[in-house]
XYZ file of C-alpha atoms in Angstrom:
174
model
C 0.000 0.000 0.000
C 2.877 2.355 0.782
C 4.322 1.779 -2.720
C 0.902 2.418 -4.283
C 0.497 5.708 -2.427
C 4.058 6.733 -3.263
C 3.341 5.993 -6.943
C 0.077 7.947 -6.784
C 1.930 10.913 -5.283
C 4.570 10.692 -8.001
C 1.890 10.760 -10.705
C 0.132 13.630 -8.958
C 3.340 15.662 -8.856
C 4.409 14.871 -12.434
C 4.633 17.900 -14.688
C 3.618 16.351 -18.022
C 4.846 19.275 -20.129
C 8.389 19.209 -18.746
C 8.515 15.550 -17.704
C 9.764 16.473 -14.242
C 8.363 16.071 -10.778
C 7.555 19.062 -8.660
C 7.659 18.929 -4.891
C 4.451 18.632 -2.890
C 3.579 22.008 -1.436
C 2.917 22.059 2.336
C -0.668 23.229 1.834
C -1.372 20.196 -0.407
C 0.246 17.889 2.168
C -1.907 19.356 4.935
C -4.961 18.909 2.687
C -4.004 15.252 2.154
C -3.757 14.692 5.910
C -7.000 16.638 6.496
C -8.931 14.525 3.997
C -7.594 11.303 5.525
C -8.053 12.084 9.205
C -10.087 15.290 9.482
C -7.082 16.910 11.170
C -6.840 20.631 10.564
C -3.497 22.327 11.037
C -3.221 25.722 12.662
C -2.035 28.476 10.307
C 1.736 28.182 9.954
C 1.916 24.585 11.275
C 1.407 23.109 7.820
C 4.379 25.089 6.466
C 6.823 22.729 8.157
C 5.010 19.519 7.121
C 7.214 17.343 4.912
C 6.209 14.647 2.449
C 7.738 11.982 4.717
C 5.711 13.264 7.701
C 2.507 13.253 5.649
C 3.158 9.672 4.504
C 3.880 8.631 8.092
C 0.599 10.268 9.117
C -1.266 8.320 6.427
C 0.399 4.962 7.168
C 1.084 5.327 10.885
C -1.331 4.037 13.509
C -1.295 7.164 15.685
C -4.508 8.505 14.145
C -6.118 5.096 13.607
C -6.428 3.789 17.140
C -8.981 1.072 17.738
C -10.040 -0.944 20.768
C -10.247 -4.682 20.394
C -13.478 -6.307 21.560
C -15.468 -3.102 21.023
C -18.463 -3.732 18.811
C -20.922 -1.429 17.080
C -24.185 -2.813 15.769
C -27.250 -1.422 14.074
C -30.616 -2.196 15.617
C -34.139 -1.462 14.492
C -36.278 1.128 16.239
C -38.252 -1.630 17.995
C -35.040 -3.266 19.213
C -33.678 0.075 20.406
C -36.899 0.746 22.327
C -36.627 -2.658 24.012
C -32.974 -2.095 24.909
C -33.777 1.363 26.260
C -36.577 -0.053 28.389
C -34.202 -2.683 29.832
C -31.633 0.037 30.552
C -34.225 2.095 32.430
C -35.693 -0.844 34.372
C -32.229 -1.943 35.503
C -30.854 1.564 35.986
C -30.332 1.012 39.718
C -28.405 -2.230 39.209
C -24.627 -1.860 39.455
C -24.198 -3.538 36.077
C -26.516 -4.684 33.328
C -24.346 -7.775 32.944
C -22.945 -8.575 36.417
C -20.606 -11.369 35.270
C -18.958 -9.371 32.489
C -17.064 -6.129 32.090
C -19.518 -4.789 29.516
C -20.833 -1.326 28.882
C -23.518 -0.502 26.353
C -24.751 2.713 24.794
C -27.462 3.544 22.296
C -26.357 6.070 19.705
C -28.763 7.861 17.383
C -27.583 8.218 13.800
C -29.812 11.200 12.837
C -28.789 13.002 16.055
C -25.123 13.208 15.107
C -24.333 9.732 16.464
C -24.624 11.028 20.025
C -25.209 8.698 22.958
C -28.917 8.656 23.784
C -28.785 6.214 26.679
C -26.205 3.945 28.271
C -25.476 1.543 31.090
C -23.774 2.875 34.197
C -20.670 0.818 33.315
C -20.346 2.731 30.052
C -20.012 6.014 31.953
C -17.401 4.816 34.474
C -13.937 6.362 34.171
C -12.459 2.839 34.225
C -14.388 2.003 31.051
C -12.288 3.414 28.173
C -13.892 5.762 25.677
C -13.919 4.645 22.094
C -11.110 6.218 20.043
C -12.329 8.954 17.713
C -11.170 7.068 14.612
C -13.212 4.018 15.587
C -16.286 6.187 16.236
C -15.870 7.926 12.874
C -15.521 4.608 11.025
C -18.658 3.159 12.606
C -20.613 6.404 12.134
C -19.867 6.664 8.410
C -20.417 2.930 7.838
C -23.845 3.147 9.484
C -24.695 6.219 7.392
C -23.789 4.218 4.267
C -25.879 1.284 5.508
C -28.759 3.754 6.013
C -28.372 4.824 2.331
C -27.144 8.322 3.173
C -25.778 9.981 0.043
C -24.440 13.322 1.249
C -20.888 13.221 2.636
C -18.283 15.901 3.207
C -14.782 15.160 1.879
C -13.357 14.021 5.257
C -16.432 11.819 5.858
C -16.034 10.284 2.412
C -12.402 9.458 3.174
C -13.465 7.716 6.391
C -16.224 5.838 4.550
C -13.732 4.570 1.960
C -11.511 3.327 4.794
C -14.517 1.619 6.394
C -15.474 -0.168 3.182
C -12.047 -0.982 1.756
C -11.649 -4.195 3.760
C -14.880 -5.643 2.399
C -14.933 -7.332 -0.987
C -16.860 -5.972 -3.947
C -18.965 -9.127 -3.888
C -19.930 -8.546 -0.228
C -20.879 -4.918 -0.971
C -22.796 -5.925 -4.100
C -24.814 -8.609 -2.298
C -25.664 -6.128 0.432
């Protein structure tokens, strides 16, 4: 993948009239990073960004943190109502699942993917928050599943990352 991106950058920077390669301007590098990770540089910070740093940003794992054993699932409105009722009935219990270290939250897609309701375990400081990258991936994948068609450039980049591990056949049969 690194070779493919390097080749794509080379083609992007190729001056076809002169047959030479120009260097990637810092503003284009910061745009590349912004489109990949929705990271916006402060004015002046992008001036010192090098091509090697941008590539490391794209291929490094610093901005793509994920928690293992953290699952996101889509439920119907009826299922969400049932889950919410269970959460409210057992709201005084120390844990919804006493034998397991499990927290659960209901997020609402049309409400900006905000948490609507959750177990008490989910709110504990000892229960780690989901990394922003993992939230963004699940949010955009659920929007795609919901047939949303309007994406901003950074959201589209995240959606492509979410779908790239699935095969064309799996997406087509969906």
